[in-house]
Coordinates of N, CA and C in Angstrom, one line a residue:
G1 N 43.4 30.7 49.0 CA 42.3 31.2 49.7 C 42.0 30.4 51.0
G2 N 41.0 30.8 51.7 CA 40.6 30.0 52.9 C 39.2 30.1 53.1
E3 N 38.7 29.2 53.9 CA 37.2 29.2 54.2 C 37.1 28.7 55.6
L4 N 36.0 29.1 56.2 CA 35.6 28.7 57.6 C 34.1 28.4 57.6
F5 N 33.7 27.2 57.8 CA 32.3 26.8 57.8 C 31.9 26.2 59.2
Q6 N 30.7 26.5 59.6 CA 30.2 25.9 60.9 C 28.9 25.2 60.5
K7 N 28.8 24.0 61.0 CA 27.6 23.2 60.8 C 26.4 23.7 61.6
V8 N 25.3 24.0 60.9 CA 24.1 24.5 61.6 C 23.0 23.4 61.7
S9 N 23.1 22.4 60.8 CA 22.3 21.2 60.9 C 23.0 20.1 60.2
E10 N 22.4 18.9 60.1 CA 23.1 17.7 59.6 C 23.7 18.0 58.2
N11 N 23.0 18.7 57.4 CA 23.4 18.9 56.0 C 23.6 20.3 55.6
V12 N 23.6 21.2 56.5 CA 23.7 22.7 56.2 C 24.9 23.3 57.0
L13 N 25.7 24.0 56.3 CA 26.8 24.7 56.9 C 26.8 26.2 56.4
I14 N 27.1 27.1 57.3 CA 27.2 28.5 57.0 C 28.7 28.9 57.3
G15 N 29.2 29.8 56.5 CA 30.6 30.3 56.7 C 30.9 31.4 55.8
V16 N 32.2 31.5 55.7 CA 32.8 32.6 54.9 C 34.0 32.1 54.1
Q17 N 34.1 32.7 52.9 CA 35.3 32.4 52.0 C 36.1 33.6 51.8
V18 N 37.4 33.5 51.8 CA 38.3 34.6 51.4 C 39.2 34.0 50.4
V19 N 39.1 34.5 49.1 CA 39.8 33.8 48.0 C 40.5 34.9 47.2
Y20 N 41.7 34.6 46.8 CA 42.5 35.5 45.9 C 42.7 34.8 44.6
N21 N 42.3 35.5 43.5 CA 42.4 35.1 42.1 C 43.3 36.0 41.4
R22 N 44.2 35.5 40.5 CA 45.0 36.4 39.7 C 45.2 35.8 38.3
W23 N 45.2 36.7 37.3 CA 45.4 36.2 35.9 C 46.0 37.3 35.1
G24 N 46.5 37.0 34.0 CA 47.1 37.9 33.0 C 46.3 38.1 31.8
P25 N 46.6 39.1 31.0 CA 45.8 39.4 29.8 C 46.1 38.3 28.7
N26 N 45.1 38.0 27.9 CA 45.3 37.1 26.8 C 45.6 37.9 25.6
E27 N 46.9 38.0 25.2 CA 47.3 38.8 24.1 C 46.7 38.5 22.8
D28 N 46.4 37.2 22.6 CA 45.8 36.7 21.3 C 44.4 37.3 21.2
E29 N 43.6 37.4 22.3 CA 42.3 38.0 22.2 C 42.4 39.5 21.8
F30 N 43.3 40.2 22.4 CA 43.5 41.6 22.1 C 43.9 41.8 20.6
K31 N 44.8 40.9 20.1 CA 45.2 41.0 18.7 C 44.1 40.8 17.8
K32 N 43.1 40.0 18.1 CA 41.9 39.8 17.3 C 41.1 41.1 17.2
E33 N 41.0 41.8 18.4 CA 40.2 43.0 18.5 C 40.9 44.1 17.7
F34 N 42.2 44.1 17.6 CA 42.9 45.2 16.9 C 43.7 44.6 15.7
S35 N 43.0 43.8 14.9 CA 43.7 43.1 13.8 C 44.3 44.0 12.7
N36 N 43.8 45.3 12.7 CA 44.3 46.2 11.7 C 45.6 46.9 12.1
I37 N 46.1 46.6 13.3 CA 47.4 47.2 13.8 C 48.5 46.2 13.5
S38 N 49.6 46.7 12.9 CA 50.7 45.9 12.5 C 51.4 45.2 13.6
S39 N 51.6 45.8 14.8 CA 52.2 45.2 15.9 C 51.5 45.6 17.2
F40 N 51.3 44.7 18.1 CA 50.5 45.0 19.3 C 51.1 44.1 20.4
G41 N 51.2 44.6 21.6 CA 51.6 43.8 22.8 C 50.9 44.3 24.1
I42 N 50.7 43.5 25.0 CA 50.2 43.8 26.3 C 50.8 43.0 27.4
S43 N 51.0 43.6 28.6 CA 51.5 42.8 29.7 C 50.8 43.4 31.0
G44 N 50.7 42.6 32.0 CA 50.1 43.1 33.2 C 49.4 42.0 34.0
S45 N 48.5 42.4 34.9 CA 47.8 41.4 35.6 C 46.5 42.0 36.2
A46 N 45.6 41.1 36.5 CA 44.4 41.5 37.2 C 44.2 40.5 38.4
S47 N 43.6 41.1 39.5 CA 43.4 40.2 40.6 C 42.1 40.6 41.3
I48 N 41.4 39.6 41.9 CA 40.2 39.8 42.6 C 40.3 39.0 43.9
I49 N 39.9 39.7 45.0 CA 39.8 39.1 46.3 C 38.3 39.0 46.6
E50 N 37.9 37.8 46.9 CA 36.5 37.5 47.2 C 36.3 37.4 48.7
L51 N 35.4 38.2 49.2 CA 35.0 38.1 50.6 C 33.5 37.8 50.7
L52 N 33.2 36.5 50.9 CA 31.8 36.0 50.6 C 31.3 35.1 51.8
P53 N 30.3 35.6 52.5 CA 29.5 34.8 53.4 C 28.8 33.8 52.5
S54 N 28.8 32.5 52.9 CA 28.2 31.4 52.1 C 27.4 30.4 52.8
I55 N 26.6 29.7 52.1 CA 25.8 28.6 52.7 C 26.2 27.4 51.8
R56 N 26.4 26.3 52.5 CA 26.8 25.0 51.8 C 25.8 23.9 52.2
L57 N 25.3 23.2 51.2 CA 24.4 22.1 51.4 C 25.2 20.8 51.1
V58 N 25.3 19.9 52.1 CA 26.1 18.7 52.0 C 25.2 17.5 51.9
T59 N 25.6 16.6 51.0 CA 24.9 15.3 50.8 C 25.9 14.2 50.9
P60 N 25.9 13.4 52.0 CA 26.9 12.3 52.2 C 26.6 11.2 51.1
I61 N 27.7 10.6 50.6 CA 27.6 9.5 49.7 C 27.9 8.2 50.4
N62 N 29.0 8.3 51.2 CA 29.3 7.2 52.1 C 30.1 7.8 53.3
K63 N 30.7 7.0 54.1 CA 31.4 7.5 55.3 C 32.5 8.5 55.0
K64 N 33.2 8.4 53.9 CA 34.3 9.2 53.6 C 34.1 10.2 52.4
T65 N 33.0 10.3 51.8 CA 32.8 11.1 50.7 C 31.4 11.9 50.8
Q66 N 31.5 13.2 50.4 CA 30.3 14.0 50.4 C 30.3 14.9 49.2
F67 N 29.1 15.0 48.6 CA 28.9 16.0 47.6 C 28.4 17.3 48.2
F68 N 28.6 18.5 47.7 CA 28.1 19.7 48.2 C 27.8 20.7 47.1
S69 N 26.8 21.5 47.4 CA 26.5 22.7 46.6 C 26.7 23.9 47.5
Q70 N 27.0 25.1 46.9 CA 27.3 26.2 47.7 C 26.8 27.5 47.0
F71 N 26.4 28.5 47.8 CA 26.0 29.8 47.3 C 26.6 30.8 48.2
G72 N 27.2 31.9 47.6 CA 27.7 33.0 48.4 C 27.4 34.3 47.8
T73 N 27.4 35.3 48.7 CA 27.2 36.7 48.2 C 28.0 37.6 49.1
G74 N 28.6 38.6 48.4 CA 29.5 39.5 49.2 C 30.3 40.5 48.3
Y75 N 31.5 40.9 48.8 CA 32.3 41.9 48.0 C 33.4 41.2 47.3
Y76 N 33.7 41.8 46.1 CA 34.8 41.5 45.3 C 35.7 42.7 45.2
I77 N 36.9 42.6 45.6 CA 37.9 43.7 45.5 C 38.8 43.4 44.3
S78 N 38.7 44.3 43.3 CA 39.5 44.0 42.1 C 40.6 45.0 41.9
K79 N 41.6 44.6 41.2 CA 42.7 45.5 40.9 C 43.3 45.0 39.6
S80 N 43.5 45.9 38.6 CA 44.1 45.6 37.4 C 45.1 46.6 37.0
K81 N 46.2 46.1 36.5 CA 47.3 47.0 36.1 C 47.9 46.4 34.8
A82 N 48.0 47.2 33.7 CA 48.5 46.7 32.5 C 49.1 47.8 31.7
V83 N 50.0 47.5 30.7 CA 50.5 48.4 29.8 C 50.4 47.7 28.4
A84 N 50.0 48.5 27.4 CA 49.8 48.0 26.0 C 50.5 48.9 25.1
F85 N 51.0 48.4 24.0 CA 51.6 49.2 23.0 C 51.1 48.8 21.6
A86 N 51.1 49.7 20.7 CA 50.6 49.4 19.3 C 51.5 50.2 18.4
L87 N 51.9 49.5 17.3 CA 52.7 50.2 16.2 C 51.8 50.1 15.0
H88 N 51.4 51.3 14.4 CA 50.6 51.3 13.2 C 51.1 52.4 12.3
N89 N 51.4 52.1 11.1 CA 51.9 53.0 10.1 C 53.1 53.9 10.7
G90 N 54.0 53.2 11.4 CA 55.1 53.9 11.9 C 54.9 54.7 13.2
N91 N 53.7 54.7 13.7 CA 53.4 55.5 14.9 C 53.3 54.5 16.1
L92 N 54.0 54.8 17.2 CA 53.9 54.0 18.4 C 53.0 54.7 19.4
S93 N 52.1 53.9 19.9 CA 51.3 54.5 21.0 C 51.2 53.5 22.2
T94 N 51.1 54.0 23.4 CA 51.1 53.2 24.5 C 49.9 53.6 25.4
S95 N 49.4 52.6 26.2 CA 48.3 52.9 27.1 C 48.6 52.2 28.4
L96 N 48.3 52.8 29.5 CA 48.5 52.3 30.8 C 47.2 52.2 31.6
W97 N 46.9 51.1 32.2 CA 45.7 50.9 33.0 C 46.2 50.6 34.4
D98 N 45.6 51.3 35.4 CA 45.8 51.1 36.8 C 44.5 51.4 37.5
E99 N 43.7 50.3 37.7 CA 42.4 50.5 38.3 C 42.1 49.6 39.4
S100 N 41.3 50.0 40.4 CA 40.9 49.2 41.5 C 39.4 49.5 41.8
D101 N 38.7 48.5 42.3 CA 37.2 48.7 42.5 C 36.7 47.7 43.5
N102 N 35.7 48.0 44.2 CA 35.0 47.1 45.1 C 33.6 47.0 44.6
K103 N 33.1 45.8 44.4 CA 31.8 45.6 43.8 C 31.1 44.4 44.6
F104 N 29.8 44.4 44.5 CA 29.0 43.3 45.0 C 28.9 42.2 44.0
G105 N 28.8 41.0 44.5 CA 28.7 39.9 43.5 C 28.2 38.6 44.2
I106 N 28.0 37.6 43.4 CA 27.5 36.3 43.9 C 28.4 35.2 43.3
N107 N 28.4 34.0 44.0 CA 29.0 32.9 43.4 C 28.2 31.6 43.8
F108 N 28.2 30.6 42.9 CA 27.6 29.4 43.2 C 28.3 28.2 42.5
G109 N 28.2 27.1 43.0 CA 28.8 25.9 42.4 C 28.7 24.7 43.3
G110 N 29.6 23.7 43.1 CA 29.6 22.5 43.9 C 30.8 21.7 43.7
G111 N 30.8 20.6 44.5 CA 32.0 19.7 44.4 C 31.9 18.5 45.3
I112 N 33.0 18.0 45.7 CA 33.1 16.8 46.5 C 34.2 17.0 47.6
I113 N 33.9 16.4 48.7 CA 34.8 16.4 49.9 C 35.1 15.0 50.1
I114 N 36.4 14.7 50.3 CA 36.9 13.3 50.5 C 37.7 13.3 51.8
D115 N 37.3 12.5 52.8 CA 38.0 12.3 54.0 C 39.3 11.6 53.7
S116 N 40.4 12.0 54.5 CA 41.7 11.4 54.3 C 42.2 10.8 55.6
Y117 N 43.3 11.4 56.1 CA 43.9 10.9 57.3 C 43.4 11.8 58.5
G118 N 42.9 11.1 59.6 CA 42.5 11.9 60.8 C 41.5 12.9 60.5
N119 N 41.8 14.2 60.8 CA 40.9 15.3 60.6 C 41.3 16.0 59.3
T120 N 42.0 15.4 58.4 CA 42.4 16.1 57.1 C 41.4 15.6 56.0
K121 N 40.9 16.5 55.2 CA 40.0 16.2 54.1 C 40.5 17.0 52.9
F122 N 40.1 16.5 51.7 CA 40.4 17.2 50.4 C 39.1 17.6 49.8
S123 N 39.0 18.7 49.1 CA 37.8 19.1 48.4 C 38.2 19.5 47.0
I124 N 37.4 19.2 46.0 CA 37.6 19.6 44.6 C 36.2 20.2 44.2
Y125 N 36.2 21.4 43.8 CA 35.0 22.0 43.4 C 35.1 23.1 42.4
S126 N 34.1 23.5 41.8 CA 34.1 24.6 40.9 C 33.0 25.7 41.3
M127 N 33.3 26.9 41.0 CA 32.4 28.0 41.3 C 32.3 29.0 40.1
Y128 N 31.1 29.4 39.9 CA 30.8 30.4 38.9 C 30.6 31.7 39.7
N129 N 31.3 32.8 39.2 CA 31.3 34.1 39.9 C 30.7 35.1 39.0
L130 N 29.8 36.0 39.6 CA 29.2 37.1 38.8 C 29.4 38.3 39.7
V131 N 30.2 39.3 39.1 CA 30.4 40.5 39.9 C 29.7 41.6 39.1
Y132 N 28.9 42.4 39.8 CA 28.0 43.4 39.2 C 28.8 44.7 39.0
T133 N 29.2 45.0 37.7 CA 30.0 46.2 37.4 C 29.1 47.1 36.5
E134 N 29.5 48.3 36.3 CA 28.7 49.3 35.6 C 28.3 48.9 34.2
I135 N 29.3 48.6 33.3 CA 29.0 48.5 31.9 C 28.6 47.0 31.6
E136 N 29.4 46.1 31.9 CA 29.1 44.7 31.7 C 29.6 43.9 33.0
S137 N 28.7 43.0 33.5 CA 29.1 42.3 34.7 C 30.4 41.4 34.4
T138 N 31.2 41.3 35.4 CA 32.4 40.4 35.2 C 32.0 39.0 35.6
K139 N 32.3 38.0 34.8 CA 31.9 36.7 35.0 C 33.2 35.8 34.9
Y140 N 33.4 34.9 35.8 CA 34.5 34.0 35.7 C 34.2 32.7 36.4
F141 N 34.9 31.6 36.1 CA 34.7 30.3 36.5 C 36.0 29.8 37.2
T142 N 35.9 29.3 38.4 CA 37.2 28.8 39.0 C 37.0 27.3 39.3
I143 N 38.1 26.6 39.3 CA 38.2 25.2 39.7 C 39.2 25.2 40.9
N144 N 38.8 24.6 42.0 CA 39.6 24.7 43.2 C 39.9 23.3 43.8
L145 N 41.1 23.2 44.4 CA 41.5 22.1 45.1 C 41.9 22.6 46.5
R146 N 41.3 22.1 47.6 CA 41.6 22.5 48.9 C 42.0 21.4 49.8
V147 N 42.8 21.7 50.8 CA 43.1 20.8 51.9 C 42.4 21.4 53.1
L148 N 41.6 20.6 53.8 CA 40.8 21.0 54.9 C 41.2 20.4 56.2
F149 N 41.3 21.1 57.3 CA 41.7 20.6 58.6 C 40.5 20.8 59.5
G150 N 40.2 19.9 60.4 CA 39.2 20.0 61.4 C 38.1 19.0 61.1
N151 N 37.0 19.1 61.9 CA 35.9 18.1 61.8 C 35.0 18.4 60.8

């Protein structure tokens, strides 16, 4: 992903994040759900692109290190594609999912920025994401490592 922030005061930055997340299904979780089926399998992937205007509050610790907290709100573009099969009492059944959606959501979290060489910095932070969907909101937690260039 990428981000672009502009300083609006000594400790406040506003900007935008564009982030791509991808993961696969946890087959063990599905097997627990369908424990009465003799054989079960699933493969596929889900991805979410985050387009989030954000505000970042920065607290310097020393000349080279800063803590920050961040809040963002915007659109989450999701796509999931998977195929599942189940074998029960000699009958084989398959299901195919191919869905995409755009939803509003928020994220918040915080981390640390460490100055390195010249205009290069590193940041380590975590974000909690909440995407508002019809039945149950999608919630996920990310841990990020970024290399930053600029002032």
